[in-house]
Coordinates of C-alpha atoms and ligand atoms in Angstrom, one line a residue:
M1 CA -30.2 12.8 -9.4
R2 CA -29.1 9.3 -7.6
S3 CA -30.0 10.9 -4.1
D4 CA -33.5 11.3 -5.5
N5 CA -34.1 7.7 -4.7
A6 CA -33.9 8.6 -1.2
K7 CA -35.1 12.1 -1.0
A8 CA -37.8 12.8 -3.9
G9 CA -41.6 12.3 -4.4
M10 CA -44.1 11.9 -1.9
Q11 CA -43.1 8.4 -0.8
Q12 CA -39.8 9.8 0.4
A13 CA -41.3 12.6 2.8
P14 CA -40.2 10.4 5.6
A15 CA -36.9 10.2 4.9
R16 CA -37.0 14.0 3.9
S17 CA -38.0 14.7 7.8
L18 CA -34.9 13.0 8.8
F19 CA -32.7 14.8 6.2
R20 CA -34.2 17.9 8.0
A21 CA -33.7 16.4 11.2
L22 CA -30.0 16.8 10.1
G23 CA -30.5 20.4 9.5
L24 CA -30.7 20.4 5.6
T25 CA -32.5 23.4 4.1
D26 CA -35.2 23.2 1.1
E27 CA -32.4 24.4 -1.2
E28 CA -29.9 21.7 0.1
L29 CA -32.6 18.9 -0.7
E30 CA -32.6 20.0 -4.3
R31 CA -28.7 19.6 -4.4
P32 CA -26.6 16.7 -4.6
L33 CA -25.5 14.7 -1.9
I34 CA -21.9 14.0 -2.0
G35 CA -20.6 11.5 0.8
I36 CA -17.2 12.1 2.1
V37 CA -15.6 8.9 3.4
S38 CA -13.6 10.5 6.6
S39 CA -10.9 7.8 7.8
Y40 CA -10.2 10.2 10.7
N41 CA -9.5 9.2 14.0
E42 CA -7.2 9.2 17.3
I43 CA -5.0 6.4 17.0
V44 CA -3.3 6.7 13.8
P45 CA -1.0 9.4 13.2
G46 CA -1.7 9.3 9.7
H47 CA -5.3 10.4 10.2
M48 CA -5.0 12.5 13.1
N49 CA -5.5 15.5 10.7
L50 CA -7.9 14.3 8.5
D51 CA -10.5 16.0 10.4
K52 CA -9.2 19.2 8.7
I53 CA -8.8 17.9 5.3
V54 CA -12.5 16.8 5.7
D55 CA -13.7 20.3 6.7
A56 CA -11.7 21.5 3.5
V57 CA -13.4 19.3 1.2
K58 CA -16.9 19.9 2.8
Q59 CA -16.2 23.8 1.8
G60 CA -15.1 22.4 -1.7
V61 CA -18.0 20.6 -2.2
A62 CA -20.3 23.6 -0.5
M63 CA -18.8 26.2 -2.9
A64 CA -19.3 23.9 -6.0
G65 CA -23.2 23.6 -5.1
G66 CA -22.8 20.2 -3.5
V67 CA -24.1 19.1 0.2
P68 CA -21.2 17.5 1.7
I69 CA -21.9 14.4 4.5
V70 CA -19.3 13.0 6.1
F71 CA -19.3 9.0 7.6
P72 CA -16.5 7.6 9.0
A73 CA -14.4 4.3 7.7
I74 CA -11.9 2.5 10.4
A75 CA -8.2 2.6 10.2
V76 CA -5.4 0.8 11.5
C77 CA -2.1 2.1 12.5
D78 CA 0.8 -0.6 10.6
G79 CA 3.6 0.6 12.8
I80 CA 1.3 0.2 16.0
A81 CA 0.1 -3.0 15.1
M82 CA 3.6 -4.4 14.2
G83 CA 5.1 -7.2 15.6
H84 CA 2.1 -8.5 17.7
V85 CA -1.0 -9.9 17.2
G86 CA -2.2 -7.0 16.1
M87 CA -0.7 -7.2 12.9
K88 CA -3.1 -10.2 12.0
Y89 CA -6.3 -7.4 11.7
S90 CA -4.4 -4.7 9.7
L91 CA -4.6 -6.2 5.8
V92 CA -8.0 -7.6 6.8
T93 CA -9.3 -4.1 7.5
R94 CA -8.9 -3.5 3.7
D95 CA -11.8 -5.4 2.7
L96 CA -14.2 -4.4 5.9
I97 CA -13.2 -0.7 4.7
A98 CA -14.3 -1.4 1.0
D99 CA -17.5 -3.5 2.2
S100 CA -18.3 -0.9 4.7
T101 CA -18.1 2.0 2.4
E102 CA -20.2 0.0 0.0
C103 CA -22.9 -0.1 2.6
M104 CA -23.2 3.4 3.6
A105 CA -23.0 4.7 -0.1
M106 CA -25.5 2.2 -1.3
A107 CA -28.4 2.5 1.7
H108 CA -28.1 6.5 1.5
Q109 CA -28.0 7.1 -2.4
F110 CA -25.2 9.7 -2.7
D111 CA -24.7 10.9 -5.8
A112 CA -20.8 11.1 -5.3
L113 CA -18.1 10.4 -2.8
V114 CA -14.9 12.0 -2.1
M115 CA -12.6 9.7 -0.3
V116 CA -10.2 10.8 2.5
P117 CA -7.7 7.9 3.6
N118 CA -4.1 8.1 4.3
C119 CA -2.5 5.1 5.7
D120 CA -2.1 1.7 4.6
K121 CA -5.3 -0.3 4.0
N122 CA -7.7 2.7 3.4
V123 CA -6.2 3.8 0.1
P124 CA -6.7 0.5 -1.2
G125 CA -9.9 -0.3 0.8
L126 CA -11.4 2.8 -0.7
L127 CA -10.2 2.7 -4.2
M128 CA -12.1 -1.0 -4.0
A129 CA -15.1 0.6 -2.7
A130 CA -14.9 3.4 -5.3
A131 CA -14.6 0.6 -8.5
R132 CA -17.1 -1.6 -7.0
L133 CA -19.7 1.3 -6.5
N134 CA -18.8 3.2 -9.8
I135 CA -20.1 6.8 -8.7
P136 CA -18.3 10.1 -9.4
T137 CA -15.5 9.9 -6.7
V138 CA -12.0 11.8 -6.1
F139 CA -9.4 10.8 -3.3
V140 CA -7.8 13.5 -1.1
S141 CA -5.3 11.8 1.4
G142 CA -4.1 13.2 4.7
G143 CA -0.6 13.6 3.3
P144 CA 2.8 12.5 4.1
M145 CA 4.6 13.3 7.6
L146 CA 7.6 15.4 7.6
A147 CA 11.1 13.4 8.1
G148 CA 12.4 13.5 11.6
H149 CA 16.1 15.2 12.1
V150 CA 18.4 12.6 14.6
K151 CA 21.9 14.2 15.1
G152 CA 21.4 16.7 12.1
R153 CA 20.4 13.8 9.5
K154 CA 17.1 13.4 8.3
R155 CA 15.6 9.9 9.8
S156 CA 12.3 8.2 9.7
L157 CA 10.2 5.0 10.7
S158 CA 12.7 2.2 8.6
S159 CA 15.6 3.5 10.8
M160 CA 13.5 3.7 14.1
F161 CA 12.8 0.0 13.5
E162 CA 16.7 -0.6 12.6
A163 CA 17.8 1.2 15.7
V164 CA 15.9 -1.5 17.8
G165 CA 17.9 -4.3 15.4
S166 CA 21.3 -2.2 16.4
Y167 CA 20.4 -1.8 19.9
A168 CA 20.2 -6.1 20.3
A169 CA 23.7 -6.3 18.3
G170 CA 25.1 -3.6 21.1
T171 CA 25.9 -1.1 18.4
M172 CA 23.6 1.3 19.8
T173 CA 22.6 2.3 23.2
E174 CA 19.0 2.7 25.0
E175 CA 19.8 6.5 25.0
D176 CA 20.1 6.4 21.5
V177 CA 17.1 4.4 20.6
K178 CA 15.3 6.7 22.8
E179 CA 16.5 9.8 21.0
Y180 CA 15.7 8.0 17.6
E181 CA 11.9 7.3 19.4
C182 CA 11.5 11.1 20.3
K183 CA 12.2 12.5 16.8
V184 CA 11.7 10.2 14.1
C185 CA 7.7 10.7 13.8
P186 CA 7.7 14.7 14.4
T187 CA 4.1 15.6 12.8
C188 CA 0.8 14.1 11.5
G189 CA 1.0 12.3 8.4
S190 CA 1.7 8.8 7.0
C191 CA 5.4 8.0 7.8
S192 CA 7.7 9.8 5.7
G193 CA 9.3 7.3 3.3
M194 CA 8.0 5.7 0.0
Y195 CA 6.5 3.0 2.5
T196 CA 3.0 1.3 1.8
A197 CA 0.5 4.4 2.7
N198 CA 2.7 6.8 0.6
S199 CA 3.2 4.4 -2.3
M200 CA -0.7 4.1 -2.9
N201 CA -1.0 7.8 -2.1
C202 CA 1.2 8.5 -4.9
L203 CA -0.2 5.6 -7.2
T204 CA -4.0 7.0 -6.8
E205 CA -2.6 10.2 -8.4
V206 CA -1.1 8.1 -11.3
L207 CA -4.4 6.3 -11.5
G208 CA -5.9 9.6 -11.8
M209 CA -8.3 9.2 -8.9
G210 CA -6.4 11.9 -7.0
L211 CA -5.3 15.6 -8.0
R212 CA -1.8 17.0 -8.6
G213 CA 0.0 16.4 -5.3
N214 CA -2.4 14.0 -3.4
G215 CA 0.8 11.5 -2.7
T216 CA 3.6 13.9 -1.7
I217 CA 2.2 17.6 -0.7
P218 CA 3.1 17.2 3.5
A219 CA 0.3 16.5 5.8
V220 CA 1.5 19.9 7.6
Y221 CA 1.3 22.0 4.4
S222 CA -1.7 24.6 4.1
E223 CA -1.6 23.7 0.2
R224 CA -3.2 20.4 1.4
L225 CA -6.2 22.4 2.8
V226 CA -6.4 23.7 -0.6
L227 CA -5.8 20.5 -2.4
A228 CA -9.0 19.3 -0.5
K229 CA -10.7 22.2 -1.3
H230 CA -10.2 21.5 -4.9
A231 CA -10.9 17.9 -4.8
G232 CA -14.5 18.6 -3.4
M233 CA -15.1 21.3 -6.3
A234 CA -13.6 18.7 -8.6
V235 CA -16.0 15.9 -7.3
M236 CA -19.0 18.2 -8.6
D237 CA -17.6 18.8 -12.0
M238 CA -17.1 14.7 -12.6
L239 CA -20.4 14.4 -11.5
K240 CA -21.8 17.3 -14.1
K241 CA -19.5 15.4 -16.9
N242 CA -20.5 12.3 -15.3
I243 CA -16.9 11.0 -15.1
R244 CA -16.8 7.5 -13.0
P245 CA -13.9 5.7 -11.6
R246 CA -14.5 2.9 -14.1
D247 CA -13.9 5.3 -16.9
I248 CA -10.8 6.3 -14.9
M249 CA -9.4 3.0 -13.6
T250 CA -9.1 1.1 -17.0
E251 CA -6.3 -1.8 -17.7
Q252 CA -4.2 1.2 -19.6
A253 CA -4.6 2.9 -16.2
F254 CA -3.2 0.3 -14.3
R255 CA -0.6 -0.4 -16.6
N256 CA 0.5 3.1 -15.8
A257 CA 0.3 2.6 -12.1
L258 CA 2.7 -0.9 -12.4
T259 CA 5.0 1.3 -14.5
M260 CA 5.2 4.2 -12.0
D261 CA 5.6 1.6 -9.2
M262 CA 8.7 0.8 -10.8
A263 CA 10.1 4.1 -11.2
L264 CA 9.4 5.2 -7.8
G265 CA 10.1 2.0 -5.9
C266 CA 7.0 1.3 -4.2
S267 CA 6.3 -0.7 -1.4
T268 CA 5.9 -4.6 -2.2
N269 CA 2.4 -4.5 -0.7
S270 CA 1.2 -2.4 -4.0
M271 CA 1.5 -6.0 -5.7
L272 CA -1.2 -7.2 -3.2
H273 CA -3.6 -3.9 -3.6
L274 CA -3.2 -3.1 -7.3
P275 CA -4.5 -6.4 -8.1
A276 CA -7.4 -6.5 -5.8
I277 CA -8.4 -2.7 -6.8
A278 CA -8.4 -3.9 -10.5
H279 CA -10.4 -6.7 -9.8
E280 CA -13.1 -4.5 -8.5
A281 CA -12.9 -2.5 -11.5
G282 CA -13.1 -5.6 -13.9
V283 CA -9.6 -5.8 -14.8
E284 CA -7.9 -8.8 -14.5
L285 CA -4.2 -7.9 -13.4
N286 CA -1.7 -10.5 -13.4
V287 CA 1.3 -10.3 -10.8
D288 CA 3.5 -11.4 -14.0
I289 CA 2.9 -8.2 -15.9
A290 CA 5.3 -6.3 -13.1
N291 CA 8.0 -8.4 -14.5
E292 CA 7.4 -7.3 -18.2
I293 CA 6.9 -3.7 -17.1
S294 CA 9.8 -3.8 -14.6
A295 CA 12.2 -5.3 -17.5
K296 CA 11.7 -1.9 -19.3
T297 CA 10.9 1.0 -16.7
P298 CA 14.1 2.4 -15.0
N299 CA 14.1 3.1 -11.2
L300 CA 14.6 6.6 -10.7
C301 CA 13.7 7.5 -7.0
H302 CA 15.7 6.3 -3.9
L303 CA 13.3 6.9 -0.9
A304 CA 13.7 5.9 2.5
P305 CA 14.4 2.8 3.0
A306 CA 15.9 2.7 -0.2
G307 CA 18.0 6.1 0.2
P308 CA 18.5 8.7 2.2
T309 CA 15.3 11.0 0.6
Y310 CA 12.0 11.5 1.8
M311 CA 8.2 12.5 0.8
E312 CA 9.0 16.2 1.3
D313 CA 12.0 16.0 -1.2
L314 CA 10.0 14.5 -3.8
N315 CA 7.2 16.8 -3.4
E316 CA 9.9 20.0 -3.7
A317 CA 11.4 17.9 -6.9
G318 CA 8.2 18.2 -8.7
G319 CA 6.0 15.3 -7.0
I320 CA 4.5 12.5 -9.3
Y321 CA 3.4 14.6 -12.1
A322 CA 7.3 15.2 -12.7
V323 CA 8.7 11.6 -12.2
M324 CA 5.7 10.8 -14.7
K325 CA 7.0 13.0 -17.3
E326 CA 10.7 11.9 -17.1
I327 CA 8.9 8.1 -17.7
S328 CA 6.6 9.3 -20.5
K329 CA 10.1 10.2 -22.4
L330 CA 10.5 6.7 -22.7
G331 CA 6.9 6.5 -24.1
L332 CA 5.9 3.7 -21.2
L333 CA 2.8 5.7 -20.2
N334 CA -0.3 6.0 -22.0
L335 CA -1.1 9.5 -22.0
D336 CA -4.6 9.0 -23.2
C337 CA -5.9 7.9 -19.9
M338 CA -8.8 10.0 -18.1
T339 CA -8.3 11.4 -14.6
V340 CA -10.5 13.3 -11.9
T341 CA -9.4 16.7 -13.4
G342 CA -11.6 15.8 -16.5
K343 CA -8.5 16.0 -18.8
T344 CA -6.1 12.9 -19.4
V345 CA -2.8 11.9 -18.1
G346 CA -0.9 13.6 -21.2
E347 CA -2.7 17.2 -20.4
N348 CA -1.9 16.9 -16.7
I349 CA 1.6 16.4 -17.1
K350 CA 2.6 18.5 -19.9
N351 CA 3.9 21.3 -17.7
A352 CA 5.5 19.2 -15.2
V353 CA 9.0 20.1 -14.5
N354 CA 11.7 18.0 -12.5
H355 CA 13.3 20.3 -10.2
N356 CA 16.0 18.3 -8.5
P357 CA 17.6 15.1 -11.0
E358 CA 19.2 14.0 -7.6
V359 CA 15.7 13.2 -6.0
I360 CA 14.2 12.5 -9.3
R361 CA 16.8 10.8 -11.5
T362 CA 16.6 11.3 -15.4
I363 CA 16.3 8.4 -17.9
D364 CA 19.7 8.7 -18.7
N365 CA 20.9 8.2 -15.1
P366 CA 18.6 6.2 -13.5
Y367 CA 19.4 4.2 -10.1
S368 CA 18.7 1.1 -12.1
R369 CA 17.6 0.1 -15.5
T370 CA 14.7 -1.9 -14.6
G371 CA 12.1 -1.3 -11.6
G372 CA 12.1 -1.3 -8.2
I373 CA 10.0 -4.7 -7.6
A374 CA 10.7 -8.1 -9.0
V375 CA 8.7 -11.1 -9.2
L376 CA 10.1 -14.6 -8.8
R377 CA 9.0 -18.2 -9.6
G378 CA 10.5 -21.5 -9.1
N379 CA 9.7 -24.8 -6.9
L380 CA 9.9 -22.7 -3.5
A381 CA 6.8 -20.8 -5.2
P382 CA 5.1 -21.8 -8.0
D383 CA 2.5 -18.9 -8.1
S384 CA 5.1 -16.2 -7.6
C385 CA 6.4 -14.2 -4.7
V386 CA 7.7 -10.7 -4.6
V387 CA 10.9 -8.7 -3.6
K388 CA 11.3 -4.8 -3.4
R389 CA 14.5 -5.4 -5.7
S390 CA 15.4 -1.5 -5.4
A391 CA 15.9 -1.9 -1.5
V392 CA 18.4 -4.9 -1.9
V393 CA 22.4 -4.5 -1.6
P394 CA 23.9 -5.5 -4.9
E395 CA 25.7 -8.5 -3.0
M396 CA 22.5 -10.1 -2.3
L397 CA 20.6 -10.3 -5.5
V398 CA 22.5 -13.5 -6.1
H399 CA 22.6 -15.7 -2.7
E400 CA 22.2 -19.2 -1.7
G401 CA 22.2 -20.4 1.8
P402 CA 20.8 -22.7 4.1
A403 CA 17.2 -22.9 5.3
R404 CA 16.3 -21.5 8.7
V405 CA 12.9 -22.3 9.4
F406 CA 10.4 -20.8 11.7
D407 CA 6.2 -21.5 11.7
C408 CA 5.9 -17.6 13.1
E409 CA 7.5 -14.6 13.1
D410 CA 7.5 -14.4 16.7
D411 CA 10.0 -17.5 16.5
A412 CA 12.0 -16.1 14.3
I413 CA 12.4 -12.7 15.7
V414 CA 13.6 -14.3 19.1
A415 CA 16.5 -16.2 17.1
I416 CA 17.6 -13.5 15.0
K417 CA 18.0 -10.9 18.1
S418 CA 19.9 -13.5 19.9
G419 CA 22.1 -14.1 17.3
K420 CA 21.3 -17.5 16.0
I421 CA 20.9 -16.5 12.6
V422 CA 24.5 -15.9 11.0
A423 CA 25.9 -14.9 7.5
G424 CA 24.6 -16.7 4.7
D425 CA 21.2 -18.2 6.4
V426 CA 18.3 -17.4 4.6
V427 CA 15.3 -17.3 7.3
V428 CA 12.0 -18.6 6.3
I429 CA 8.8 -17.5 8.0
R430 CA 5.5 -19.7 7.0
Y431 CA 2.2 -20.1 8.1
E432 CA 1.7 -16.2 7.8
G433 CA 0.0 -16.1 4.7
P434 CA -3.5 -14.7 4.0
K435 CA -5.1 -18.0 5.3
G436 CA -2.9 -19.2 7.4
G437 CA -1.8 -16.4 9.8
P438 CA -4.6 -15.5 9.1
G439 CA -4.0 -11.8 8.1
M440 CA -0.7 -12.3 6.0
R441 CA 1.3 -10.0 9.0
E442 CA 3.6 -7.4 7.5
M443 CA 7.1 -8.5 9.2
L444 CA 9.1 -5.3 9.7
N445 CA 10.6 -6.4 12.7
P446 CA 12.6 -9.1 11.5
T447 CA 13.8 -7.4 8.2
S448 CA 14.7 -4.5 10.5
A449 CA 16.5 -6.7 13.0
I450 CA 18.7 -8.2 10.1
A451 CA 19.8 -5.0 8.9
G452 CA 20.0 -3.2 12.0
M453 CA 22.3 -6.2 13.4
G454 CA 24.4 -5.8 10.5
L455 CA 23.5 -9.1 8.5
G456 CA 21.6 -7.1 5.5
S457 CA 24.4 -7.9 3.1
S458 CA 24.4 -11.7 3.9
V459 CA 21.0 -13.0 5.5
A460 CA 17.8 -13.5 3.0
L461 CA 14.4 -13.7 4.5
I462 CA 11.6 -15.6 2.9
T463 CA 8.2 -15.5 3.7
D464 CA 4.5 -16.6 3.0
G465 CA 3.6 -13.3 5.0
R466 CA 4.5 -9.5 3.6
F467 CA 6.7 -6.7 4.2
S468 CA 6.5 -3.0 5.1
G469 CA 7.3 -0.3 2.7
A470 CA 10.0 0.3 5.3
S471 CA 11.4 -3.2 4.9
R472 CA 14.7 -3.3 3.2
G473 CA 17.0 -6.1 2.2
A474 CA 16.5 -9.5 0.6
S475 CA 13.1 -9.6 2.1
I476 CA 11.1 -12.1 -0.5
G477 CA 7.4 -11.7 0.7
H478 CA 3.9 -13.0 -0.9
V479 CA 5.3 -16.6 -1.6
C480 CA 2.5 -18.4 -3.0
P481 CA 1.1 -21.1 -2.5
E482 CA 1.0 -20.5 1.1
A483 CA 2.2 -22.9 3.5
A484 CA -1.4 -23.4 5.0
A485 CA -2.7 -23.9 1.7
G486 CA -0.4 -26.8 0.8
G487 CA 2.5 -24.5 -1.0
P488 CA 6.1 -26.0 -1.0
I489 CA 7.4 -23.6 1.6
G490 CA 5.8 -25.8 4.4
L491 CA 8.0 -28.7 2.8
V492 CA 11.4 -26.9 3.6
E493 CA 13.5 -28.5 6.5
E494 CA 16.2 -26.7 8.5
G495 CA 19.2 -26.7 6.3
D496 CA 18.1 -27.3 2.5
M497 CA 19.7 -25.0 0.5
I498 CA 17.7 -22.2 -1.2
A499 CA 19.1 -20.4 -4.4
I500 CA 17.6 -16.9 -4.9
D501 CA 18.4 -14.9 -8.1
I502 CA 16.5 -11.9 -8.1
N503 CA 18.2 -10.9 -11.6
A504 CA 17.1 -14.0 -13.0
N505 CA 13.7 -13.8 -11.2
T506 CA 13.9 -17.3 -9.7
I507 CA 13.8 -19.2 -6.2
T508 CA 15.0 -22.5 -6.0
L509 CA 14.7 -25.0 -3.4
K510 CA 17.5 -27.5 -3.8
V511 CA 15.7 -30.5 -2.4
S512 CA 14.9 -33.2 -5.4
D513 CA 11.3 -33.8 -6.7
E514 CA 11.4 -37.2 -5.4
E515 CA 12.4 -36.1 -1.9
L516 CA 9.8 -33.3 -2.1
A517 CA 7.0 -35.9 -2.9
R518 CA 8.3 -38.1 0.0
R519 CA 7.9 -35.0 2.5
R520 CA 4.6 -34.4 1.1
A521 CA 3.3 -37.6 1.6
N522 CA 3.7 -37.3 5.3
W523 CA 2.7 -33.8 5.7
T524 CA -0.5 -32.1 6.4
P525 CA -0.4 -28.2 7.2
K526 CA -0.6 -26.8 10.4
K527 CA -4.1 -25.5 11.8
K528 CA -4.3 -22.9 13.9
E529 CA -7.6 -22.2 16.4
V530 CA -8.9 -18.9 15.3
T531 CA -12.4 -17.0 16.4
G532 CA -14.0 -14.3 15.3
Y533 CA -13.7 -12.1 12.4
L534 CA -10.1 -13.8 11.4
K535 CA -12.1 -17.3 11.4
R536 CA -14.4 -15.8 8.7
Y537 CA -11.6 -13.9 6.6
A538 CA -9.2 -17.1 6.6
Q539 CA -12.2 -19.2 5.1
L540 CA -13.0 -16.6 2.5
V541 CA -9.2 -15.3 1.5
T542 CA -7.6 -15.9 -1.7
S543 CA -4.0 -16.1 -2.1
A544 CA -1.6 -13.2 -2.0
D545 CA -1.0 -13.3 -6.3
K546 CA -4.7 -12.9 -6.6
G547 CA -4.3 -9.7 -4.6
A548 CA -5.8 -11.3 -1.4
V549 CA -9.4 -11.0 -2.4
L550 CA -12.2 -12.4 -0.7
Q551 CA -14.0 -15.3 -2.6
G552 CA -17.5 -14.0 -4.1
N553 CA -16.1 -10.4 -4.8
Ligands
XAI1 C1 4.2 1.1 9.3 C2 4.4 1.4 7.7 C3 5.8 2.2 7.5 O1 3.5 1.9 7.1 C4 4.4 0.2 7.3 O2 3.1 -0.5 7.4 C5 4.2 0.2 5.5 O3 3.6 -1.1 5.2 O4 4.9 0.8 5.1
MG2 MG1 1.9 -1.6 6.3

């Protein structure tokens, strides 16, 4: 046992005295130590129930003969951090979560781990840690929130943010906004659309690191407690069979994850996190594979913000396994990949049934023949940028318009809300990248203001920052290289024409090479005064197309 490094033999008697101080018995000192990484806290609604999940995991571990020991991971609520300086401190926690989990697992020599994440950065952060540590690990998340109901219709956080835009446009009253505020987030859990948290929890299931239902069983269902007990038992089984994260998170498993990302219409943040997790697993995942995979993968789900269905509907329709079963009919999944069940993907999904072909479209009747995400390139983004194509209205798939340039998100929001952005405009928000922000802010406020003000069919937004899974419209993010690293997005001037062709995967700044060279000769990227962790982060972080991993990892 790995934990014997800490607890066996004469030399470790002092450590055993400390284990006894924890209340461990002789019998427990003989058994495997299972670390349970709890992302529980009292500020994230998606995490406020994790204490119950953790308790259930503990029971599962103990039932199967292990000794469960809980330790924490920090967690940020992106919804609360949105639209102010707080959002600079969100993505940066992903790497802190990975690093701190590594430290705890190594320092105490746990034999295996159960990861209990839920919201946006905890899922990739803990998957990165699992890949790095490579000891048997199972994931069980806190589960999605139920949808809210406003005037009899299901609603969620994306419509809440857009309600603020509608208020600015004068089409909603303060009372209307208050009704949304009181009703869109009715329970604990990760907000109920295919936003980033749910995207990553679903992809954990696809990768094979979580059990069936990990992505979709609602947070308030007792079935989630059953799932958590099973996760505790499953990790003990993995330990016996010595199945490790890198046996599961192989190149083929990441291809499966990208394929299902396209079928499900996941958050664009998946294009940042999947390469980062793969990197930790020793797999290099180039974002360009996304287009190759997207070209052959139909988009079968339109959950919020792309359409009016929610995680609870996907769960009742058969969940992730049912979508995988549909996609496997096209031969697009590798069915031999190993999973935490000790069985292959093919064995896991064999009996899955699609109970609702409206929520999970069949392969003969997809929402689109190609996948939910597109990677674009061109002289404005030589190293790529990303858009959630499934949430773009058809009339914006090809668009050309004048640039309206802002050097931070806050200035853009003021301009949009005060009516200075008009139909046809292409809003450019720069110096918001991983280095430039620093922290690559997620910009749900400007995209929701555009949608809520009725400009979603005529205005595009381009940034070296990123978007929420709740953002819709022609919202093109992760522009690489970013402005702070000398990317051409920093050379754009007010009124320059920008041509976007999502069908052709291109983005073009219609300014000649000579003119761009002239501008570059007179330009040095803006520098911001930053302190503390953000200062260190800005020095170490790589570009978004590399998953914004930290140098040296
Ligand atoms: C607040 C949200 C919806 O979680 C957002 O942060 C996302 O990335 O989807
Ligand atoms: Mg987010």
